[in-house]
Structures are given as structure tokens and as C-alpha cells.
mmCIF file of N, CA and C in Angstrom:
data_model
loop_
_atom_site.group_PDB
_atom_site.id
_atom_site.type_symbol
_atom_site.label_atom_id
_atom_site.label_comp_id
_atom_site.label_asym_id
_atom_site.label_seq_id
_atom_site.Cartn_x
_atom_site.Cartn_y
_atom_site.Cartn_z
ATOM 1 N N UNK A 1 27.813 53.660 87.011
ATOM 2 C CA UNK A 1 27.511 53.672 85.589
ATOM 3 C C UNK A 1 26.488 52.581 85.317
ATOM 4 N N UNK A 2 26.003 52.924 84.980
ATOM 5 C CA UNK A 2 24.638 52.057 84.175
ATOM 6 C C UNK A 2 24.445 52.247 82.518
ATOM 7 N N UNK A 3 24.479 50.951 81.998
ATOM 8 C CA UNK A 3 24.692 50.492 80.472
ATOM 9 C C UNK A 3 23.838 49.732 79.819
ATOM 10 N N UNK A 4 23.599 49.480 79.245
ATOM 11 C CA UNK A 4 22.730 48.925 78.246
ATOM 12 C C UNK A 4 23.310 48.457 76.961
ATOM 13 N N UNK A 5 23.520 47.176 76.391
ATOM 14 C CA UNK A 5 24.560 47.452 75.438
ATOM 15 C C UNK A 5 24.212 45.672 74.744
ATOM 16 N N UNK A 6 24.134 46.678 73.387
ATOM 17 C CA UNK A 6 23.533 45.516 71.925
ATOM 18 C C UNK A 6 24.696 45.081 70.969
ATOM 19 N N UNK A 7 25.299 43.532 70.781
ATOM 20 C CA UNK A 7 26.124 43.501 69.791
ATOM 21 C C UNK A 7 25.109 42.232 69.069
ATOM 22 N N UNK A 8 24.969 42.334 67.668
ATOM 23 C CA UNK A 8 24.436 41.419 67.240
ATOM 24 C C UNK A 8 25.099 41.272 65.324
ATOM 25 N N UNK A 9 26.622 41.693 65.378
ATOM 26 C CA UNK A 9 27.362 41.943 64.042
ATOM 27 C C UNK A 9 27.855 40.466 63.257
ATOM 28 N N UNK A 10 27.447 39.262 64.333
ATOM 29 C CA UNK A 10 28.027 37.641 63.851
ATOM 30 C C UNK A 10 26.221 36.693 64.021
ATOM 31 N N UNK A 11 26.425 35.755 64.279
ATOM 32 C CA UNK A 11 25.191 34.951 64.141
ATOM 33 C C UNK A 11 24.755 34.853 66.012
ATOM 34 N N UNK A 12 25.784 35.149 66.373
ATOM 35 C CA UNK A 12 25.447 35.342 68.286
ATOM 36 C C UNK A 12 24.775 36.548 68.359
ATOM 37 N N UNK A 13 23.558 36.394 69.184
ATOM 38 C CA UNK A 13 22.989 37.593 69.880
ATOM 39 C C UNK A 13 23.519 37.771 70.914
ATOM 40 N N UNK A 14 23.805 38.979 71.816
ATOM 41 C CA UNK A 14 24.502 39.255 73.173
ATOM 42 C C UNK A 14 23.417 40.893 73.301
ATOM 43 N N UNK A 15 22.951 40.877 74.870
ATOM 44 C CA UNK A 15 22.778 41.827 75.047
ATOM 45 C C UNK A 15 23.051 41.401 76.593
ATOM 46 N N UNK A 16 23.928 43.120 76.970
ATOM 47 C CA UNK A 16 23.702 43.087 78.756
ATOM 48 C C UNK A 16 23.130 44.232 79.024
ATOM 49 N N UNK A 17 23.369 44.324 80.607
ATOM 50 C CA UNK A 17 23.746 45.520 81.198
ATOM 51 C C UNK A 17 24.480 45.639 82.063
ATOM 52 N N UNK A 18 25.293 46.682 81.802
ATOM 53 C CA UNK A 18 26.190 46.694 83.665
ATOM 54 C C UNK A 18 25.600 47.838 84.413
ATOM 55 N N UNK A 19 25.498 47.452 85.938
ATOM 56 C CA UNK A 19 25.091 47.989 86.360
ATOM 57 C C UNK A 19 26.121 48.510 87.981
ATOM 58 N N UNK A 20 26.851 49.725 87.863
ATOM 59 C CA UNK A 20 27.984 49.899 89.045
ATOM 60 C C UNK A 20 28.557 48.400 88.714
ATOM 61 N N UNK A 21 29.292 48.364 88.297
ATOM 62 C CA UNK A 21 30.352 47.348 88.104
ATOM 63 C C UNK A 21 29.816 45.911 87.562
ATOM 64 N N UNK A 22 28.543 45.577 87.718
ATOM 65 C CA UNK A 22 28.253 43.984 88.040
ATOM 66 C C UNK A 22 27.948 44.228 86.650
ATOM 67 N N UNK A 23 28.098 42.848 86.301
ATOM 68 C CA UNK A 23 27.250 42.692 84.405
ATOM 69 C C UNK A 23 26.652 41.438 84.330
ATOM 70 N N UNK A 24 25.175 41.674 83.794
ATOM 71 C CA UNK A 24 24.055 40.395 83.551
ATOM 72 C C UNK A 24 24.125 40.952 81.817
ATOM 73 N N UNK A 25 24.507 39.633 81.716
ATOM 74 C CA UNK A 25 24.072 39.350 80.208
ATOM 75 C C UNK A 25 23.629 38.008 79.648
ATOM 76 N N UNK A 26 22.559 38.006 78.405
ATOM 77 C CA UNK A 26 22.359 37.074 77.808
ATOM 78 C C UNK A 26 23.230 37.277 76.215
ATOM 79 N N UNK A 27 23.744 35.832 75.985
ATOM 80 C CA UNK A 27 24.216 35.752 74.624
ATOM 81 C C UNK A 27 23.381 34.027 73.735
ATOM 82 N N UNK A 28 23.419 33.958 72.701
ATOM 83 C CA UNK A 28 23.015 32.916 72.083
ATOM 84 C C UNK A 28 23.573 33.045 70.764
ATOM 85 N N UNK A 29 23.734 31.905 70.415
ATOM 86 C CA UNK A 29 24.160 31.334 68.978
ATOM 87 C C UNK A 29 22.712 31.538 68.166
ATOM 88 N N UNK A 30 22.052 32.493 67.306
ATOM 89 C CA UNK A 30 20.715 32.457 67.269
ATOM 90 C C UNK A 30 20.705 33.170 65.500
ATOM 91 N N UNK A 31 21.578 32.023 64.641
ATOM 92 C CA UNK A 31 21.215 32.634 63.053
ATOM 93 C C UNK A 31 19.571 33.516 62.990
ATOM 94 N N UNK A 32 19.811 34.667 62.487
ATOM 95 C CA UNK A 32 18.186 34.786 61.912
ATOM 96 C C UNK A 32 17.408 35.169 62.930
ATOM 97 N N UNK A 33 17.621 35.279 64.090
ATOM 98 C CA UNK A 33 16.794 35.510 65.243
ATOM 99 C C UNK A 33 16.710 36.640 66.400
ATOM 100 N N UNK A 34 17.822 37.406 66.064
ATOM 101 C CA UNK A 34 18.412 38.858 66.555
ATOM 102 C C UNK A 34 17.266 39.435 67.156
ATOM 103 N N UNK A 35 16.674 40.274 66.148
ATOM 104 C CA UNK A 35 15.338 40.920 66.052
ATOM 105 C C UNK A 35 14.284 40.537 66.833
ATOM 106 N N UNK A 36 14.377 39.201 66.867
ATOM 107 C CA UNK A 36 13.188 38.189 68.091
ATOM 108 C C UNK A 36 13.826 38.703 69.369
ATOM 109 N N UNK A 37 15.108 38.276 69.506
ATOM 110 C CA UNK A 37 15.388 38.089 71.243
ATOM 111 C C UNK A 37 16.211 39.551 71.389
ATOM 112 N N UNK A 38 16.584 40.273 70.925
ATOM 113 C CA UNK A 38 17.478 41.802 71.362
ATOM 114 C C UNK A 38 16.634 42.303 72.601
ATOM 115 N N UNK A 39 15.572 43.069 71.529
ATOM 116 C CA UNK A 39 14.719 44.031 72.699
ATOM 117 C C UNK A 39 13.814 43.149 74.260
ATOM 118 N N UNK A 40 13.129 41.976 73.759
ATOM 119 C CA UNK A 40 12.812 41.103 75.184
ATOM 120 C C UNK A 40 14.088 40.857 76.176
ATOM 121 N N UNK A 41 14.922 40.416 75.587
ATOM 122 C CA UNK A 41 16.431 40.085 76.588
ATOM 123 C C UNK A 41 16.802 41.177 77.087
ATOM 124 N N UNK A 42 16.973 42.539 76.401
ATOM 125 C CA UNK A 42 16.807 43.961 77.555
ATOM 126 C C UNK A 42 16.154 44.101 78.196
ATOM 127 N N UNK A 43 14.760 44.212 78.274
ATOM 128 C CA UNK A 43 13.839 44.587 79.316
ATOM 129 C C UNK A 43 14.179 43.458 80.115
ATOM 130 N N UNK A 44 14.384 41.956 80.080
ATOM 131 C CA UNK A 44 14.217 41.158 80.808
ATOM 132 C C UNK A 44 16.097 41.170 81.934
ATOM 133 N N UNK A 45 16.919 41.598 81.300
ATOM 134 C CA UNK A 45 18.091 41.937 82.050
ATOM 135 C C UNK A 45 18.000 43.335 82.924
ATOM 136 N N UNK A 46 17.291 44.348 82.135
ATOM 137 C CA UNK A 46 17.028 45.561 82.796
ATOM 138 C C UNK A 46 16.616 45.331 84.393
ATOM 139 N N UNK A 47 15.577 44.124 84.002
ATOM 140 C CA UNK A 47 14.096 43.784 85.349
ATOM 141 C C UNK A 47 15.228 43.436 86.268
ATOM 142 N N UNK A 48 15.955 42.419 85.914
ATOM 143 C CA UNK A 48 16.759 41.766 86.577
ATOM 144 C C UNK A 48 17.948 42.325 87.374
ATOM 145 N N UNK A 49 18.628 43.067 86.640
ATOM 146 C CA UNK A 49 19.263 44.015 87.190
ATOM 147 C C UNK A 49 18.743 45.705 88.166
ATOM 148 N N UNK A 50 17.560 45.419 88.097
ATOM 149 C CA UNK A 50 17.078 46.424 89.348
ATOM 150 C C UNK A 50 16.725 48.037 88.159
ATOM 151 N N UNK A 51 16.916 48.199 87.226
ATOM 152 C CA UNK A 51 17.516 49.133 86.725
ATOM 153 C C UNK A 51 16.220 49.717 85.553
ATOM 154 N N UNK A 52 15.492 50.947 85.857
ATOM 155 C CA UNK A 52 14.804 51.412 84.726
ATOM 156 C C UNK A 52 15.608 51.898 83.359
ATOM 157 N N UNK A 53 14.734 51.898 82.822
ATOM 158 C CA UNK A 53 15.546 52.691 81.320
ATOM 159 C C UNK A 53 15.878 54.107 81.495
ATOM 160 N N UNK A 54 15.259 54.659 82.182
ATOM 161 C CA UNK A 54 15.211 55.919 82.420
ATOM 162 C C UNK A 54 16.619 56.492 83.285
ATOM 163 N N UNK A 55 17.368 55.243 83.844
ATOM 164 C CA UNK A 55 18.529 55.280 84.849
ATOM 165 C C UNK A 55 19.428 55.053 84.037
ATOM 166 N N UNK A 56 19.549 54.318 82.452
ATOM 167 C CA UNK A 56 20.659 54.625 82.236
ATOM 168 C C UNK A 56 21.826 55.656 81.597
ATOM 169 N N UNK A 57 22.807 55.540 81.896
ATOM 170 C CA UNK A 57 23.447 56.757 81.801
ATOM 171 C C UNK A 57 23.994 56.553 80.074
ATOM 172 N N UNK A 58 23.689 55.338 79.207
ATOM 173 C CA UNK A 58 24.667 55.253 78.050
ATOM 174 C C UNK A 58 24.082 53.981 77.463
ATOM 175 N N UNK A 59 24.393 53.879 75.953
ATOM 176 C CA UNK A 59 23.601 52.604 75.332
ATOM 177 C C UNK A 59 24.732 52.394 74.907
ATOM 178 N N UNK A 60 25.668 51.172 74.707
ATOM 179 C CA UNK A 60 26.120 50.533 73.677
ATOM 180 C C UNK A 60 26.153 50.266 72.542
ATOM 181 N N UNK A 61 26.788 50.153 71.573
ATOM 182 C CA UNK A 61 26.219 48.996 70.437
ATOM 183 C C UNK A 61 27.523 48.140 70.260
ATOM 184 N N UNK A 62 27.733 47.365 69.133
ATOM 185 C CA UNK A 62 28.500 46.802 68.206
ATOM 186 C C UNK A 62 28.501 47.227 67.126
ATOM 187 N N UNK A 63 29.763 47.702 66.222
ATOM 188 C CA UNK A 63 29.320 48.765 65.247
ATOM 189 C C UNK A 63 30.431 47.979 64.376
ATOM 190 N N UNK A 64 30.062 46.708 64.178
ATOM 191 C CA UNK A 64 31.012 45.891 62.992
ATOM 192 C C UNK A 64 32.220 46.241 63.261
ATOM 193 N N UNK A 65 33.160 45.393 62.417
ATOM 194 C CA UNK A 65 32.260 44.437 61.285
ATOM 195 C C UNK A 65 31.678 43.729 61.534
ATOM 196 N N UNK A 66 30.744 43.112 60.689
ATOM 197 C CA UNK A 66 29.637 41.730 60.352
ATOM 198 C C UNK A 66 29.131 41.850 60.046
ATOM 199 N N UNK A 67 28.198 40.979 60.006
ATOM 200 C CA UNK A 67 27.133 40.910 58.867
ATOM 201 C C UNK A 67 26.318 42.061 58.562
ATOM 202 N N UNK A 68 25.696 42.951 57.442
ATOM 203 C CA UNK A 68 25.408 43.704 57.309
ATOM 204 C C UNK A 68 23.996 43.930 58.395
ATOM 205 N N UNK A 69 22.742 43.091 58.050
ATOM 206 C CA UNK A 69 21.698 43.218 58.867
ATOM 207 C C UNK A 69 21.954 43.344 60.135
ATOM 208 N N UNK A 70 22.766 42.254 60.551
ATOM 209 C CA UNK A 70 22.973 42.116 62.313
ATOM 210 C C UNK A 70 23.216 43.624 62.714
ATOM 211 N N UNK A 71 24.444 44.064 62.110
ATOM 212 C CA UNK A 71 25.159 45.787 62.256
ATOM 213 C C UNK A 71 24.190 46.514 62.419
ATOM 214 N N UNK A 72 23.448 46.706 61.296
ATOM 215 C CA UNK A 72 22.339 47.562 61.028
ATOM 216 C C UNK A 72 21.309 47.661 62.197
ATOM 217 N N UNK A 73 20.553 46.551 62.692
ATOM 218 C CA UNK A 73 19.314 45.987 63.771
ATOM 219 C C UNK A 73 19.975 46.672 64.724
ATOM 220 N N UNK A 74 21.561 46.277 65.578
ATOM 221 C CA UNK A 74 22.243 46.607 66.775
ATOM 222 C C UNK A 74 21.738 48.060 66.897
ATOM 223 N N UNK A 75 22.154 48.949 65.842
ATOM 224 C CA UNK A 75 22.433 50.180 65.568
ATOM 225 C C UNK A 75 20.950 50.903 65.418
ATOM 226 N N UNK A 76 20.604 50.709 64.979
ATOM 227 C CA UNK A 76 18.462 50.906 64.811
ATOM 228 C C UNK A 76 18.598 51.172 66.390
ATOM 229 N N UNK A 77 18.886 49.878 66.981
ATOM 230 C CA UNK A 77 17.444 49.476 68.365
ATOM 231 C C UNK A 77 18.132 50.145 69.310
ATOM 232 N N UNK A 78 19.735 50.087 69.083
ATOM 233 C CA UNK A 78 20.665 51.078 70.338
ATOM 234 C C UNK A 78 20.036 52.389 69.987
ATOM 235 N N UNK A 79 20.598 52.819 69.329
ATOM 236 C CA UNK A 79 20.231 54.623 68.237
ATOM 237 C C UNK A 79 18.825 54.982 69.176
ATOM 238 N N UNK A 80 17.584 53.946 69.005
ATOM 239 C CA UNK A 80 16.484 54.488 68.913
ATOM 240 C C UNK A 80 16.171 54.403 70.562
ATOM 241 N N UNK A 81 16.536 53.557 71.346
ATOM 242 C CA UNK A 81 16.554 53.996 73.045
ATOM 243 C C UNK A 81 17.818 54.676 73.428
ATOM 244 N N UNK A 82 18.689 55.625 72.787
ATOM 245 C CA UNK A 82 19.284 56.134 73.137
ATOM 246 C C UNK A 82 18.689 57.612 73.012
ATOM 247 N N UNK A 83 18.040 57.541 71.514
ATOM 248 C CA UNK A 83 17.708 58.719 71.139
ATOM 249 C C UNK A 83 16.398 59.256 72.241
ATOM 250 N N UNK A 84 15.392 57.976 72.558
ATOM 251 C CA UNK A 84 14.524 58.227 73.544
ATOM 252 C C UNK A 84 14.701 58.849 74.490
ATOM 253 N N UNK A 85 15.418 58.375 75.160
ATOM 254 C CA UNK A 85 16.452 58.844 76.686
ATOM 255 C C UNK A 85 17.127 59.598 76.911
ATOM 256 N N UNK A 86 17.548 60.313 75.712
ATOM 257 C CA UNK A 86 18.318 61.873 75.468
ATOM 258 C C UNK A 86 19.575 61.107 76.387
ATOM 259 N N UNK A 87 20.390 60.025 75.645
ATOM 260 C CA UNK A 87 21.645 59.280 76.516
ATOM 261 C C UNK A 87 22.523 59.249 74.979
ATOM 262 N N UNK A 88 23.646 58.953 75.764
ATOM 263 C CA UNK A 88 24.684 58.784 74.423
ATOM 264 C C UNK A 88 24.767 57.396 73.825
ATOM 265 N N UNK A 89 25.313 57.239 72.550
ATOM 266 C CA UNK A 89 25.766 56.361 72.156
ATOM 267 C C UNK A 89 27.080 55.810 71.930
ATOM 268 N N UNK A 90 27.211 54.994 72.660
ATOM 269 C CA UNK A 90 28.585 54.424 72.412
ATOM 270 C C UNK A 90 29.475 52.775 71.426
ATOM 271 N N UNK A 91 29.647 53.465 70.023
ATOM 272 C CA UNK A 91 29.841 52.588 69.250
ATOM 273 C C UNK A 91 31.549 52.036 69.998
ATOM 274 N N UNK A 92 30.966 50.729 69.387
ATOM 275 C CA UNK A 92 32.262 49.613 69.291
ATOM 276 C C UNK A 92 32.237 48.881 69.504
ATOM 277 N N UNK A 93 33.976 48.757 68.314
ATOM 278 C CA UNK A 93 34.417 48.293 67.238
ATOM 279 C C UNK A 93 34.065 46.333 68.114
ATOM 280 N N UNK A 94 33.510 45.603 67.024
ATOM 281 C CA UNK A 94 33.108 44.224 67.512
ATOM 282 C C UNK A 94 34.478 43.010 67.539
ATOM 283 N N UNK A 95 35.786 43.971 66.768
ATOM 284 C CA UNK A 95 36.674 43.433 66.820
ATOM 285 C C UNK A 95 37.194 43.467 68.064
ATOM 286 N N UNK A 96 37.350 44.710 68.292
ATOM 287 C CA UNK A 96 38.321 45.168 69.531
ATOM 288 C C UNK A 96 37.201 44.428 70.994
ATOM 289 N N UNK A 97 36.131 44.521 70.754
ATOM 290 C CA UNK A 97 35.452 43.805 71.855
ATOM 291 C C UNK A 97 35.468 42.692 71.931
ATOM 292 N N UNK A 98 36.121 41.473 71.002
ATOM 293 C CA UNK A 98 36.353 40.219 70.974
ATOM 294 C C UNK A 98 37.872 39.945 71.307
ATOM 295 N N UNK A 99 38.777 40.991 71.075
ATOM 296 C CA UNK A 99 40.642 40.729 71.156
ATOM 297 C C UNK A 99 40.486 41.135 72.832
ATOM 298 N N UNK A 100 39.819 41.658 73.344
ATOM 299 C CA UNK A 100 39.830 42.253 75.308
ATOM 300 C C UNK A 100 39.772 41.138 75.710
ATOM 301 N N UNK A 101 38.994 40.243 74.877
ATOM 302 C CA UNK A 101 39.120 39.064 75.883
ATOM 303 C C UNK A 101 40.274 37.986 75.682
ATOM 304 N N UNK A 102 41.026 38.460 74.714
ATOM 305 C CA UNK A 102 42.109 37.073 74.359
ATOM 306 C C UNK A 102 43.573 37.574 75.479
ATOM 307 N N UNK A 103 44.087 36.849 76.073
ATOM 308 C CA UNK A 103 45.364 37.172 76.836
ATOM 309 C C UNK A 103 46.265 37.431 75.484
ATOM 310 N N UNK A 104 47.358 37.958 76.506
ATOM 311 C CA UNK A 104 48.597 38.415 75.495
ATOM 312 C C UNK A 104 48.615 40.337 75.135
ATOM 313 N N UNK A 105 49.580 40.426 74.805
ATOM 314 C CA UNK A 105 50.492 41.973 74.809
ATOM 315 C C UNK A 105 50.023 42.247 73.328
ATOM 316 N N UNK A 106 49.769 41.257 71.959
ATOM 317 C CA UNK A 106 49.018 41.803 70.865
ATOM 318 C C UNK A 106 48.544 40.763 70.912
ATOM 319 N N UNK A 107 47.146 40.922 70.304
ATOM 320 C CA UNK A 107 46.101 40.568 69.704
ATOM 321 C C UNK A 107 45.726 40.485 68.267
ATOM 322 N N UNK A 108 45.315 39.437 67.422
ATOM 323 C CA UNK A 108 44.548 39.178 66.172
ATOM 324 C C UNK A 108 43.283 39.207 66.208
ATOM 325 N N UNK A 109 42.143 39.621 66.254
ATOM 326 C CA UNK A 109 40.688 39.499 65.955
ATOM 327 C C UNK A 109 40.416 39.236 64.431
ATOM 328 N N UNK A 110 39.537 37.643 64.484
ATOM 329 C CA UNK A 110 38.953 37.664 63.377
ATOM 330 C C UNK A 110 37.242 37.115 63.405
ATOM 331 N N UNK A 111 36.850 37.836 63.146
ATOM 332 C CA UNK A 111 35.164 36.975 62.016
ATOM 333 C C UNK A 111 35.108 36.685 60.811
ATOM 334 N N UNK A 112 34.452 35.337 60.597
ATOM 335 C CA UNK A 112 33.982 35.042 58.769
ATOM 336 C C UNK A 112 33.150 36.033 58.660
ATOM 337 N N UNK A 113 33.550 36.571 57.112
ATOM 338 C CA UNK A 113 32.646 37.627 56.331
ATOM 339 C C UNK A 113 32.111 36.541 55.146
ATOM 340 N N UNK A 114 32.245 35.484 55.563
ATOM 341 C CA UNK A 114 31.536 34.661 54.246
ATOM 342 C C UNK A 114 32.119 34.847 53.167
ATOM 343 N N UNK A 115 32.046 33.837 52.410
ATOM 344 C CA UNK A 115 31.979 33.786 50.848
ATOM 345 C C UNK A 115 33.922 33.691 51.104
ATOM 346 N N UNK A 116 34.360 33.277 51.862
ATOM 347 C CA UNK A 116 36.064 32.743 51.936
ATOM 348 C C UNK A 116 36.644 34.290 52.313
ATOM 349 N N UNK A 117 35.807 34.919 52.815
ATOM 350 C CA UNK A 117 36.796 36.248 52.972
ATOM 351 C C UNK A 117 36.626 36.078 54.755
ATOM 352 N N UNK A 118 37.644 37.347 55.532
ATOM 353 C CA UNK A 118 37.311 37.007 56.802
ATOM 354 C C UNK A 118 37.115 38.973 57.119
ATOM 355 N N UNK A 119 37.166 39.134 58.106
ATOM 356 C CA UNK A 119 37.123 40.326 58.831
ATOM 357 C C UNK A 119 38.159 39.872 59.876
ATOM 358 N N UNK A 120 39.244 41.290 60.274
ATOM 359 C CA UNK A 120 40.368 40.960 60.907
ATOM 360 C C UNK A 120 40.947 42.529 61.087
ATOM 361 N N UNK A 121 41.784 42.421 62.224
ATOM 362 C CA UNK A 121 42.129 43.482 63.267
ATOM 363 C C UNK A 121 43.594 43.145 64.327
ATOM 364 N N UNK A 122 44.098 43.921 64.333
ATOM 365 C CA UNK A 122 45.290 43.618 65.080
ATOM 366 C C UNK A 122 45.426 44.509 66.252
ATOM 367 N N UNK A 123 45.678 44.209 67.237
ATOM 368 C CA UNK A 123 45.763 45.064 68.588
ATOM 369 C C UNK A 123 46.720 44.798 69.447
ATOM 370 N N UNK A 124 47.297 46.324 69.931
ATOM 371 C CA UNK A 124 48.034 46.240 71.026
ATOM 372 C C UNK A 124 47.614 46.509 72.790
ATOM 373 N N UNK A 125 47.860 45.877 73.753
ATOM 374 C CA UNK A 125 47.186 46.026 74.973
ATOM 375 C C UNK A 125 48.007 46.824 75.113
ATOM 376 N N UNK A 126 47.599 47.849 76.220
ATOM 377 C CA UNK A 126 47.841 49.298 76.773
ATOM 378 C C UNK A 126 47.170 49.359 77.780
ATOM 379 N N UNK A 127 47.857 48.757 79.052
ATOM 380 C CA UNK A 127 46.628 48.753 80.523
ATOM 381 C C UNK A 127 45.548 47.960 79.953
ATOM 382 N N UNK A 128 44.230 48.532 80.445
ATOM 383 C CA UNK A 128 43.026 47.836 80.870
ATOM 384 C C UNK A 128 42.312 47.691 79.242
ATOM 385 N N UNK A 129 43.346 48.458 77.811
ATOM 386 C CA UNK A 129 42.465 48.989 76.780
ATOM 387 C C UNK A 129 43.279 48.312 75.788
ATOM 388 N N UNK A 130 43.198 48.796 74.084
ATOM 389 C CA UNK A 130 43.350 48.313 73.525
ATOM 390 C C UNK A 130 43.786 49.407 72.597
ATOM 391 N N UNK A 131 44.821 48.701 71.388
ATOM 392 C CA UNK A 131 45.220 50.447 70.349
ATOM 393 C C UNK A 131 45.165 49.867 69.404
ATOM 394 N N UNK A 132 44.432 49.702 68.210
ATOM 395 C CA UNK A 132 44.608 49.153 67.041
ATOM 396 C C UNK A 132 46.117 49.492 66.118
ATOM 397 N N UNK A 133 46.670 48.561 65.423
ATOM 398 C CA UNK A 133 47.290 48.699 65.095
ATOM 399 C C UNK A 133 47.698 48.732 63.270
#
């Protein structure tokens, strides 16, 4: 499997790819700056990982919550090399991709939505996955 995959729904940019199992990714703390580093940090992980665009089998995104723009950009720049490549898109949830990484049998996911409100998610592990609850 070969991936390609954009989350940019908080003030961190993250883009990887996996490529047969291995995963190169860049992430940064980068307010305001998404749009600058998304598409260069792909081609430049693509190079790196051996891997044309044309090889992959699936695009990623992050499909919120967060911030509205960030959501939006992810979803544009995935959408539009997916749509190129006649490849699928595979949304998800930025919660459930932040609780995979916390240990434990349930999970809380949260992000600030600003302005004193938060964004939040509850999950149960099930094997290797996750079941919202």
C-alpha cells in the first residue's frame, strides 16, 4: 500500500507517506503556514520515499474537526491529487487519529475550538481500531 496523507485541522502541519508498511513523515507546529509547507513536504517525502504519484494507491486527509481553513486546505489539496490520479479518498476523523495514539481500552480526544469551547470524542479500542462512542 502506498499513501499519501494531509492533516492540517489544528495549528500543526503533518504530511506523510507510507509506503508497504514504512512511514516518512513531516509534522510542524506552523500557525498560518499550512498552505506554504503541505504540497513541498509531499513531493519532498514522496522523493524520499522512492515513490511517484502515479504509484499511489490512496490519498488521505484529516476531515476535522478544526479549524475551519486548515479542514478546508487538507481537503482541496487531498481531493485535488486524488481526483488527478483517478485514486480514492480517504477521510479521517482528526479525533480518532489523535485517541490511536493514546494507550488504554477508552479513549477521550480533545482540540481547542477557540473562543473557550473545545472539540471532543470518546473511543473504544477494538484490536488494532477504534469505535466511537
Amino acid at each position: 500500500m502506498k499513501l499519501l496523507a494531509f492533516e492540517t485541522a489544528t495549528e500543526a502541519c503533518s504530511v506523510a507517506v507510507l509506503c508497504d508498511g514504512e512511514l516518512i513523515e513531516r509534522f510542524e507546529l506552523a500557525p498560518r503556514r499550512h498552505a506554504e509547507l503541505a504540497l513541498p513536504w509531499a513531493g519532498e517525502l514522496l522523493a524520499q520515499a522512492g515513490v511517484a504519484r502515479s504509484q499511489l494507491d490512496a490519498v488521505a486527509v484529516g476531515r476535522g474537526p478544526g479549524a475551519f481553513t486548515g479542514v478546508r486546505l487538507a481537503i482541496a489539496i487531498a481531493q485535488g491529487i486524488a481526483l488527478a490520479l483517478d485514486r480514492p479518498l480517504l477521510p479521517v476523523s482528526t479525533l480518532a487519529a489523535l485517541a490511536l495514539r493514546a494507550p488504554g481500552e477508552r479513549v477521550i480526544a480533545a482540540i481547542d475550538a477557540r473562543m473557550g469551547e473545545v472539540y471532543v470524542a470518546a473511543f473504544l479500542r477494538e484490536g488494532d481500531g477504534l469505535t466511537a462512542l
